[in-house]
Amino acid sequence: MTKPYKTKKEKVYYQLREEIIQGEIPPGERLTIAGIAEKCGVSEIPVREAVQQLLQESYLISAPRAGLTVSVVSEEDVRKTFELRAALESLAARLSVRRMEEEQIFELYKMIKDSRKYYEELDYHAYWLCNQAFHRYIYQFCGNERLLGIIDGLMQYSHRYPQYYTNAKQISRSIDRHLEIAHAISDRDERLTEDLVRAHMVMGCKTVQERVREARRKLMGEEAPGEKE
């Protein structure tokens, strides 16, 4: 479904951001205003406006000699993001425990069953989507729209990280954690639910940091001689 854009700047912004998030424009890729304008079918004015916003949000960086470049995620960036996610998502999960009805908890188990099917089929992308849906489903019952807005922004930014559900062992561990979280919610154990979600985020952080290291090594290895900054 095509999203209706109010302005050309908005169109360019969302198109570029989505391509960066999905990895279609990889970290380290160099861009030009003229190239973006031609690709998006607009003049350079809305492109400059969109690029300015992407620079402010750290999707892009601008250096004197390198020009406009897609930013490379750092391990420090991952740590800071997951610190916030661990604190806020565990809080949202705890608040949701007291508000979820039995049929809503049943839905969690159904989502875990679906994710296990994707695991067995080795469909990593489908599992990743199901994993995101599982967490969002829990948090929506927290009763705090401002908290949900912050969490959603962090989750959207986290999509920039290299895909880290890339093998059966990692997926299996994640499903086990989701099952533990669902059990804790079913038992109405707010403290345990909070602790489990926080621990889940901590483990996710370590895994993403490993993938970031791998991506950075690959990027540096493919860099042509003389391009090192």
PDB file of C-alpha atoms in Angstrom:
ATOM      1  CA  MET A   1       0.000   0.000   0.000  1.00  0.00           C
ATOM      2  CA  THR A   2       1.404   3.350  -1.062  1.00  0.00           C
ATOM      3  CA  LYS A   3       1.573   5.895   1.712  1.00  0.00           C
ATOM      4  CA  PRO A   4       0.020   9.290   0.845  1.00  0.00           C
ATOM      5  CA  TYR A   5       2.622  12.024   1.255  1.00  0.00           C
ATOM      6  CA  LYS A   6       1.673  15.618   1.994  1.00  0.00           C
ATOM      7  CA  THR A   7       4.822  17.137   0.471  1.00  0.00           C
ATOM      8  CA  LYS A   8       7.659  16.146  -1.841  1.00  0.00           C
ATOM      9  CA  LYS A   9      10.067  16.544   1.076  1.00  0.00           C
ATOM     10  CA  GLU A  10       8.035  14.006   3.057  1.00  0.00           C
ATOM     11  CA  LYS A  11       8.055  11.586   0.121  1.00  0.00           C
ATOM     12  CA  VAL A  12      11.842  11.768  -0.208  1.00  0.00           C
ATOM     13  CA  TYR A  13      12.355  11.509   3.560  1.00  0.00           C
ATOM     14  CA  TYR A  14      10.264   8.374   4.030  1.00  0.00           C
ATOM     15  CA  GLN A  15      11.564   6.701   0.892  1.00  0.00           C
ATOM     16  CA  LEU A  16      15.204   7.214   1.866  1.00  0.00           C
ATOM     17  CA  ARG A  17      14.625   6.275   5.504  1.00  0.00           C
ATOM     18  CA  GLU A  18      12.839   3.065   4.540  1.00  0.00           C
ATOM     19  CA  GLU A  19      15.602   2.081   2.117  1.00  0.00           C
ATOM     20  CA  ILE A  20      18.214   2.683   4.831  1.00  0.00           C
ATOM     21  CA  ILE A  21      16.195   0.754   7.445  1.00  0.00           C
ATOM     22  CA  GLN A  22      15.680  -2.191   5.095  1.00  0.00           C
ATOM     23  CA  GLY A  23      19.362  -2.211   4.132  1.00  0.00           C
ATOM     24  CA  GLU A  24      18.617  -1.436   0.473  1.00  0.00           C
ATOM     25  CA  ILE A  25      21.036   1.481   0.871  1.00  0.00           C
ATOM     26  CA  PRO A  26      23.831  -0.105   2.941  1.00  0.00           C
ATOM     27  CA  PRO A  27      25.943   1.541   5.669  1.00  0.00           C
ATOM     28  CA  GLY A  28      28.824   3.486   4.176  1.00  0.00           C
ATOM     29  CA  GLU A  29      27.025   4.114   0.870  1.00  0.00           C
ATOM     30  CA  ARG A  30      27.796   7.548  -0.564  1.00  0.00           C
ATOM     31  CA  LEU A  31      24.893   9.628  -1.877  1.00  0.00           C
ATOM     32  CA  THR A  32      24.502  12.874  -3.772  1.00  0.00           C
ATOM     33  CA  ILE A  33      21.685  15.403  -3.725  1.00  0.00           C
ATOM     34  CA  ALA A  34      21.437  15.240  -7.516  1.00  0.00           C
ATOM     35  CA  GLY A  35      21.359  11.435  -7.507  1.00  0.00           C
ATOM     36  CA  ILE A  36      18.599  11.312  -4.896  1.00  0.00           C
ATOM     37  CA  ALA A  37      16.573  13.934  -6.762  1.00  0.00           C
ATOM     38  CA  GLU A  38      16.790  11.957 -10.007  1.00  0.00           C
ATOM     39  CA  LYS A  39      15.873   8.706  -8.267  1.00  0.00           C
ATOM     40  CA  CYS A  40      12.860  10.212  -6.482  1.00  0.00           C
ATOM     41  CA  GLY A  41      11.737  12.274  -9.453  1.00  0.00           C
ATOM     42  CA  VAL A  42      11.811  15.618  -7.647  1.00  0.00           C
ATOM     43  CA  SER A  43      13.891  18.803  -7.631  1.00  0.00           C
ATOM     44  CA  GLU A  44      16.886  19.221  -5.326  1.00  0.00           C
ATOM     45  CA  ILE A  45      15.038  21.552  -2.908  1.00  0.00           C
ATOM     46  CA  PRO A  46      12.865  18.874  -1.199  1.00  0.00           C
ATOM     47  CA  VAL A  47      15.841  16.504  -1.258  1.00  0.00           C
ATOM     48  CA  ARG A  48      17.961  18.978   0.710  1.00  0.00           C
ATOM     49  CA  GLU A  49      15.140  19.383   3.247  1.00  0.00           C
ATOM     50  CA  ALA A  50      14.735  15.619   3.629  1.00  0.00           C
ATOM     51  CA  VAL A  51      18.480  15.062   3.895  1.00  0.00           C
ATOM     52  CA  GLN A  52      18.721  17.681   6.643  1.00  0.00           C
ATOM     53  CA  GLN A  53      16.185  15.755   8.721  1.00  0.00           C
ATOM     54  CA  LEU A  54      17.966  12.457   8.103  1.00  0.00           C
ATOM     55  CA  LEU A  55      21.239  14.065   9.183  1.00  0.00           C
ATOM     56  CA  GLN A  56      19.609  15.269  12.408  1.00  0.00           C
ATOM     57  CA  GLU A  57      18.297  11.753  13.062  1.00  0.00           C
ATOM     58  CA  SER A  58      21.746  10.213  12.365  1.00  0.00           C
ATOM     59  CA  TYR A  59      20.648   8.092   9.417  1.00  0.00           C
ATOM     60  CA  LEU A  60      23.100  10.087   7.316  1.00  0.00           C
ATOM     61  CA  ILE A  61      26.389  11.827   8.040  1.00  0.00           C
ATOM     62  CA  SER A  62      28.154  14.587   6.127  1.00  0.00           C
ATOM     63  CA  ALA A  63      31.947  14.816   6.048  1.00  0.00           C
ATOM     64  CA  PRO A  64      34.159  17.298   4.147  1.00  0.00           C
ATOM     65  CA  ARG A  65      35.839  14.761   1.874  1.00  0.00           C
ATOM     66  CA  ALA A  66      33.420  11.826   2.032  1.00  0.00           C
ATOM     67  CA  GLY A  67      30.335  13.918   1.320  1.00  0.00           C
ATOM     68  CA  LEU A  68      26.908  12.531   2.164  1.00  0.00           C
ATOM     69  CA  THR A  69      27.108   8.987   3.537  1.00  0.00           C
ATOM     70  CA  VAL A  70      24.767   6.473   5.158  1.00  0.00           C
ATOM     71  CA  SER A  71      25.939   6.217   8.754  1.00  0.00           C
ATOM     72  CA  VAL A  72      27.563   3.053  10.044  1.00  0.00           C
ATOM     73  CA  VAL A  73      25.966   1.813  13.244  1.00  0.00           C
ATOM     74  CA  SER A  74      28.418   1.549  16.138  1.00  0.00           C
ATOM     75  CA  GLU A  75      28.461  -0.842  19.070  1.00  0.00           C
ATOM     76  CA  GLU A  76      28.121   2.193  21.346  1.00  0.00           C
ATOM     77  CA  ASP A  77      25.006   3.258  19.485  1.00  0.00           C
ATOM     78  CA  VAL A  78      23.542  -0.217  19.940  1.00  0.00           C
ATOM     79  CA  ARG A  79      24.347  -0.157  23.655  1.00  0.00           C
ATOM     80  CA  LYS A  80      22.698   3.215  24.203  1.00  0.00           C
ATOM     81  CA  THR A  81      19.611   2.256  22.213  1.00  0.00           C
ATOM     82  CA  PHE A  82      19.137  -1.070  23.977  1.00  0.00           C
ATOM     83  CA  GLU A  83      19.680   0.497  27.387  1.00  0.00           C
ATOM     84  CA  LEU A  84      16.667   2.675  26.685  1.00  0.00           C
ATOM     85  CA  ARG A  85      14.687  -0.184  25.198  1.00  0.00           C
ATOM     86  CA  ALA A  86      15.413  -2.461  28.147  1.00  0.00           C
ATOM     87  CA  ALA A  87      14.237   0.159  30.641  1.00  0.00           C
ATOM     88  CA  LEU A  88      11.156   1.319  28.743  1.00  0.00           C
ATOM     89  CA  GLU A  89       9.950  -1.971  27.272  1.00  0.00           C
ATOM     90  CA  SER A  90      10.239  -3.793  30.591  1.00  0.00           C
ATOM     91  CA  LEU A  91       8.187  -0.988  32.164  1.00  0.00           C
ATOM     92  CA  ALA A  92       5.543  -1.204  29.425  1.00  0.00           C
ATOM     93  CA  ALA A  93       5.355  -4.981  29.822  1.00  0.00           C
ATOM     94  CA  ARG A  94       4.873  -4.692  33.596  1.00  0.00           C
ATOM     95  CA  LEU A  95       2.100  -2.134  33.155  1.00  0.00           C
ATOM     96  CA  SER A  96       0.412  -4.350  30.566  1.00  0.00           C
ATOM     97  CA  VAL A  97       0.213  -7.407  32.815  1.00  0.00           C
ATOM     98  CA  ARG A  98      -2.595  -5.979  34.933  1.00  0.00           C
ATOM     99  CA  ARG A  99      -4.584  -4.849  31.884  1.00  0.00           C
ATOM    100  CA  MET A 100      -4.460  -7.873  29.562  1.00  0.00           C
ATOM    101  CA  GLU A 101      -7.533 -10.095  29.316  1.00  0.00           C
ATOM    102  CA  GLU A 102      -7.328 -13.886  29.048  1.00  0.00           C
ATOM    103  CA  GLU A 103      -8.157 -13.862  25.323  1.00  0.00           C
ATOM    104  CA  GLN A 104      -5.337 -11.365  24.748  1.00  0.00           C
ATOM    105  CA  ILE A 105      -2.886 -13.605  26.575  1.00  0.00           C
ATOM    106  CA  PHE A 106      -4.138 -16.495  24.436  1.00  0.00           C
ATOM    107  CA  GLU A 107      -3.219 -14.407  21.386  1.00  0.00           C
ATOM    108  CA  LEU A 108       0.374 -14.255  22.659  1.00  0.00           C
ATOM    109  CA  TYR A 109       0.581 -18.043  22.664  1.00  0.00           C
ATOM    110  CA  LYS A 110      -0.845 -18.112  19.146  1.00  0.00           C
ATOM    111  CA  MET A 111       1.868 -15.699  18.013  1.00  0.00           C
ATOM    112  CA  ILE A 112       4.527 -17.898  19.607  1.00  0.00           C
ATOM    113  CA  LYS A 113       3.073 -20.894  17.768  1.00  0.00           C
ATOM    114  CA  ASP A 114       3.265 -18.960  14.498  1.00  0.00           C
ATOM    115  CA  SER A 115       6.852 -17.940  15.193  1.00  0.00           C
ATOM    116  CA  ARG A 116       7.781 -21.566  15.865  1.00  0.00           C
ATOM    117  CA  LYS A 117       6.350 -22.485  12.454  1.00  0.00           C
ATOM    118  CA  TYR A 118       8.566 -19.866  10.805  1.00  0.00           C
ATOM    119  CA  TYR A 119      11.504 -21.250  12.786  1.00  0.00           C
ATOM    120  CA  GLU A 120      10.848 -24.748  11.473  1.00  0.00           C
ATOM    121  CA  GLU A 121      10.554 -23.384   7.935  1.00  0.00           C
ATOM    122  CA  LEU A 122      13.758 -21.335   8.383  1.00  0.00           C
ATOM    123  CA  ASP A 123      11.853 -18.251   7.264  1.00  0.00           C
ATOM    124  CA  TYR A 124      13.931 -15.664   9.118  1.00  0.00           C
ATOM    125  CA  HIS A 125      12.213 -12.575   7.753  1.00  0.00           C
ATOM    126  CA  ALA A 126       8.756 -13.858   8.710  1.00  0.00           C
ATOM    127  CA  TYR A 127      10.073 -14.723  12.169  1.00  0.00           C
ATOM    128  CA  TRP A 128      11.543 -11.240  12.574  1.00  0.00           C
ATOM    129  CA  LEU A 129       8.191  -9.656  11.725  1.00  0.00           C
ATOM    130  CA  CYS A 130       6.413 -11.989  14.144  1.00  0.00           C
ATOM    131  CA  ASN A 131       8.955 -11.168  16.846  1.00  0.00           C
ATOM    132  CA  GLN A 132       8.294  -7.448  16.458  1.00  0.00           C
ATOM    133  CA  ALA A 133       4.534  -8.031  16.509  1.00  0.00           C
ATOM    134  CA  PHE A 134       4.806 -10.080  19.722  1.00  0.00           C
ATOM    135  CA  HIS A 135       6.473  -7.261  21.626  1.00  0.00           C
ATOM    136  CA  ARG A 136       4.252  -4.528  20.212  1.00  0.00           C
ATOM    137  CA  TYR A 137       1.151  -6.550  21.081  1.00  0.00           C
ATOM    138  CA  ILE A 138       2.149  -6.741  24.742  1.00  0.00           C
ATOM    139  CA  TYR A 139       3.088  -3.090  25.098  1.00  0.00           C
ATOM    140  CA  GLN A 140      -0.121  -1.731  23.565  1.00  0.00           C
ATOM    141  CA  PHE A 141      -1.958  -2.555  26.800  1.00  0.00           C
ATOM    142  CA  CYS A 142       0.329  -0.488  29.044  1.00  0.00           C
ATOM    143  CA  GLY A 143      -2.110   2.439  29.138  1.00  0.00           C
ATOM    144  CA  ASN A 144       0.550   5.078  28.412  1.00  0.00           C
ATOM    145  CA  GLU A 145       0.494   6.454  24.872  1.00  0.00           C
ATOM    146  CA  ARG A 146       3.554   8.628  25.438  1.00  0.00           C
ATOM    147  CA  LEU A 147       5.568   5.601  26.544  1.00  0.00           C
ATOM    148  CA  LEU A 148       4.352   3.662  23.489  1.00  0.00           C
ATOM    149  CA  GLY A 149       5.422   6.501  21.198  1.00  0.00           C
ATOM    150  CA  ILE A 150       8.963   6.527  22.566  1.00  0.00           C
ATOM    151  CA  ILE A 151       9.233   2.734  22.354  1.00  0.00           C
ATOM    152  CA  ASP A 152       7.969   2.718  18.781  1.00  0.00           C
ATOM    153  CA  GLY A 153      10.590   5.282  17.773  1.00  0.00           C
ATOM    154  CA  LEU A 154      13.356   3.195  19.335  1.00  0.00           C
ATOM    155  CA  MET A 155      12.082   0.029  17.675  1.00  0.00           C
ATOM    156  CA  GLN A 156      11.926   1.768  14.310  1.00  0.00           C
ATOM    157  CA  TYR A 157      15.496   2.987  14.725  1.00  0.00           C
ATOM    158  CA  SER A 158      16.579  -0.519  15.759  1.00  0.00           C
ATOM    159  CA  HIS A 159      15.482  -1.757  12.335  1.00  0.00           C
ATOM    160  CA  ARG A 160      18.681  -0.185  11.045  1.00  0.00           C
ATOM    161  CA  TYR A 161      20.718  -2.828  12.801  1.00  0.00           C
ATOM    162  CA  PRO A 162      21.890  -5.815  10.783  1.00  0.00           C
ATOM    163  CA  GLN A 163      19.360  -8.637  10.865  1.00  0.00           C
ATOM    164  CA  TYR A 164      20.323 -10.685  13.910  1.00  0.00           C
ATOM    165  CA  TYR A 165      17.830 -13.527  13.745  1.00  0.00           C
ATOM    166  CA  THR A 166      19.942 -15.340  11.214  1.00  0.00           C
ATOM    167  CA  ASN A 167      20.239 -18.892  12.436  1.00  0.00           C
ATOM    168  CA  ALA A 168      18.079 -21.575  13.990  1.00  0.00           C
ATOM    169  CA  LYS A 169      19.872 -21.541  17.344  1.00  0.00           C
ATOM    170  CA  GLN A 170      19.259 -17.831  17.919  1.00  0.00           C
ATOM    171  CA  ILE A 171      15.619 -18.121  16.874  1.00  0.00           C
ATOM    172  CA  SER A 172      15.060 -21.088  19.185  1.00  0.00           C
ATOM    173  CA  ARG A 173      16.451 -19.156  22.172  1.00  0.00           C
ATOM    174  CA  SER A 174      14.258 -16.187  21.354  1.00  0.00           C
ATOM    175  CA  ILE A 175      11.130 -18.357  21.175  1.00  0.00           C
ATOM    176  CA  ASP A 176      11.975 -19.851  24.571  1.00  0.00           C
ATOM    177  CA  ARG A 177      12.251 -16.341  26.046  1.00  0.00           C
ATOM    178  CA  HIS A 178       8.935 -15.316  24.518  1.00  0.00           C
ATOM    179  CA  LEU A 179       7.295 -18.386  26.035  1.00  0.00           C
ATOM    180  CA  GLU A 180       8.691 -17.507  29.466  1.00  0.00           C
ATOM    181  CA  ILE A 181       7.340 -13.961  29.119  1.00  0.00           C
ATOM    182  CA  ALA A 182       3.901 -15.262  28.107  1.00  0.00           C
ATOM    183  CA  HIS A 183       3.848 -17.621  31.104  1.00  0.00           C
ATOM    184  CA  ALA A 184       4.759 -14.782  33.480  1.00  0.00           C
ATOM    185  CA  ILE A 185       1.976 -12.600  32.049  1.00  0.00           C
ATOM    186  CA  SER A 186      -0.472 -15.491  32.306  1.00  0.00           C
ATOM    187  CA  ASP A 187       0.504 -15.898  35.976  1.00  0.00           C
ATOM    188  CA  ARG A 188      -0.016 -12.137  36.469  1.00  0.00           C
ATOM    189  CA  ASP A 189       3.530 -11.847  37.782  1.00  0.00           C
ATOM    190  CA  GLU A 190       4.397  -8.231  37.026  1.00  0.00           C
ATOM    191  CA  ARG A 191       7.900  -8.291  38.481  1.00  0.00           C
ATOM    192  CA  LEU A 192       8.929 -11.470  36.657  1.00  0.00           C
ATOM    193  CA  THR A 193       7.507 -10.173  33.379  1.00  0.00           C
ATOM    194  CA  GLU A 194       9.506  -6.958  33.791  1.00  0.00           C
ATOM    195  CA  ASP A 195      12.705  -8.871  34.595  1.00  0.00           C
ATOM    196  CA  LEU A 196      12.283 -11.285  31.669  1.00  0.00           C
ATOM    197  CA  VAL A 197      11.709  -8.528  29.117  1.00  0.00           C
ATOM    198  CA  ARG A 198      14.713  -6.594  30.425  1.00  0.00           C
ATOM    199  CA  ALA A 199      16.915  -9.709  30.216  1.00  0.00           C
ATOM    200  CA  HIS A 200      15.600 -10.379  26.707  1.00  0.00           C
ATOM    201  CA  MET A 201      16.689  -6.884  25.627  1.00  0.00           C
ATOM    202  CA  VAL A 202      20.127  -7.314  27.203  1.00  0.00           C
ATOM    203  CA  MET A 203      20.692 -10.542  25.280  1.00  0.00           C
ATOM    204  CA  GLY A 204      19.408  -8.899  22.109  1.00  0.00           C
ATOM    205  CA  CYS A 205      21.899  -6.079  22.587  1.00  0.00           C
ATOM    206  CA  LYS A 206      24.843  -8.475  22.806  1.00  0.00           C
ATOM    207  CA  THR A 207      23.736 -10.307  19.685  1.00  0.00           C
ATOM    208  CA  VAL A 208      23.248  -7.126  17.657  1.00  0.00           C
ATOM    209  CA  GLN A 209      26.646  -5.830  18.754  1.00  0.00           C
ATOM    210  CA  GLU A 210      28.192  -9.019  17.383  1.00  0.00           C
ATOM    211  CA  ARG A 211      26.413  -8.475  14.060  1.00  0.00           C
ATOM    212  CA  VAL A 212      27.528  -4.831  13.982  1.00  0.00           C
ATOM    213  CA  ARG A 213      31.144  -5.937  14.430  1.00  0.00           C
ATOM    214  CA  GLU A 214      30.726  -8.399  11.564  1.00  0.00           C
ATOM    215  CA  ALA A 215      29.142  -5.753   9.327  1.00  0.00           C
ATOM    216  CA  ARG A 216      31.880  -3.227  10.102  1.00  0.00           C
ATOM    217  CA  ARG A 217      34.631  -5.778   9.356  1.00  0.00           C
ATOM    218  CA  LYS A 218      32.927  -6.590   6.052  1.00  0.00           C
ATOM    219  CA  LEU A 219      32.589  -2.901   5.173  1.00  0.00           C
ATOM    220  CA  MET A 220      36.234  -2.191   5.973  1.00  0.00           C
ATOM    221  CA  GLY A 221      37.345  -5.266   4.071  1.00  0.00           C
ATOM    222  CA  GLU A 222      35.480  -4.186   0.949  1.00  0.00           C
ATOM    223  CA  GLU A 223      36.733  -0.613   1.142  1.00  0.00           C
ATOM    224  CA  ALA A 224      38.964   0.276  -1.764  1.00  0.00           C
ATOM    225  CA  PRO A 225      42.574   1.336  -1.095  1.00  0.00           C
ATOM    226  CA  GLY A 226      42.891   5.046  -0.469  1.00  0.00           C
ATOM    227  CA  GLU A 227      39.279   5.445   0.750  1.00  0.00           C
ATOM    228  CA  LYS A 228      40.116   5.064   4.388  1.00  0.00           C
ATOM    229  CA  GLU A 229      39.158   8.203   6.294  1.00  0.00           C
TER     230      GLU A 229
END
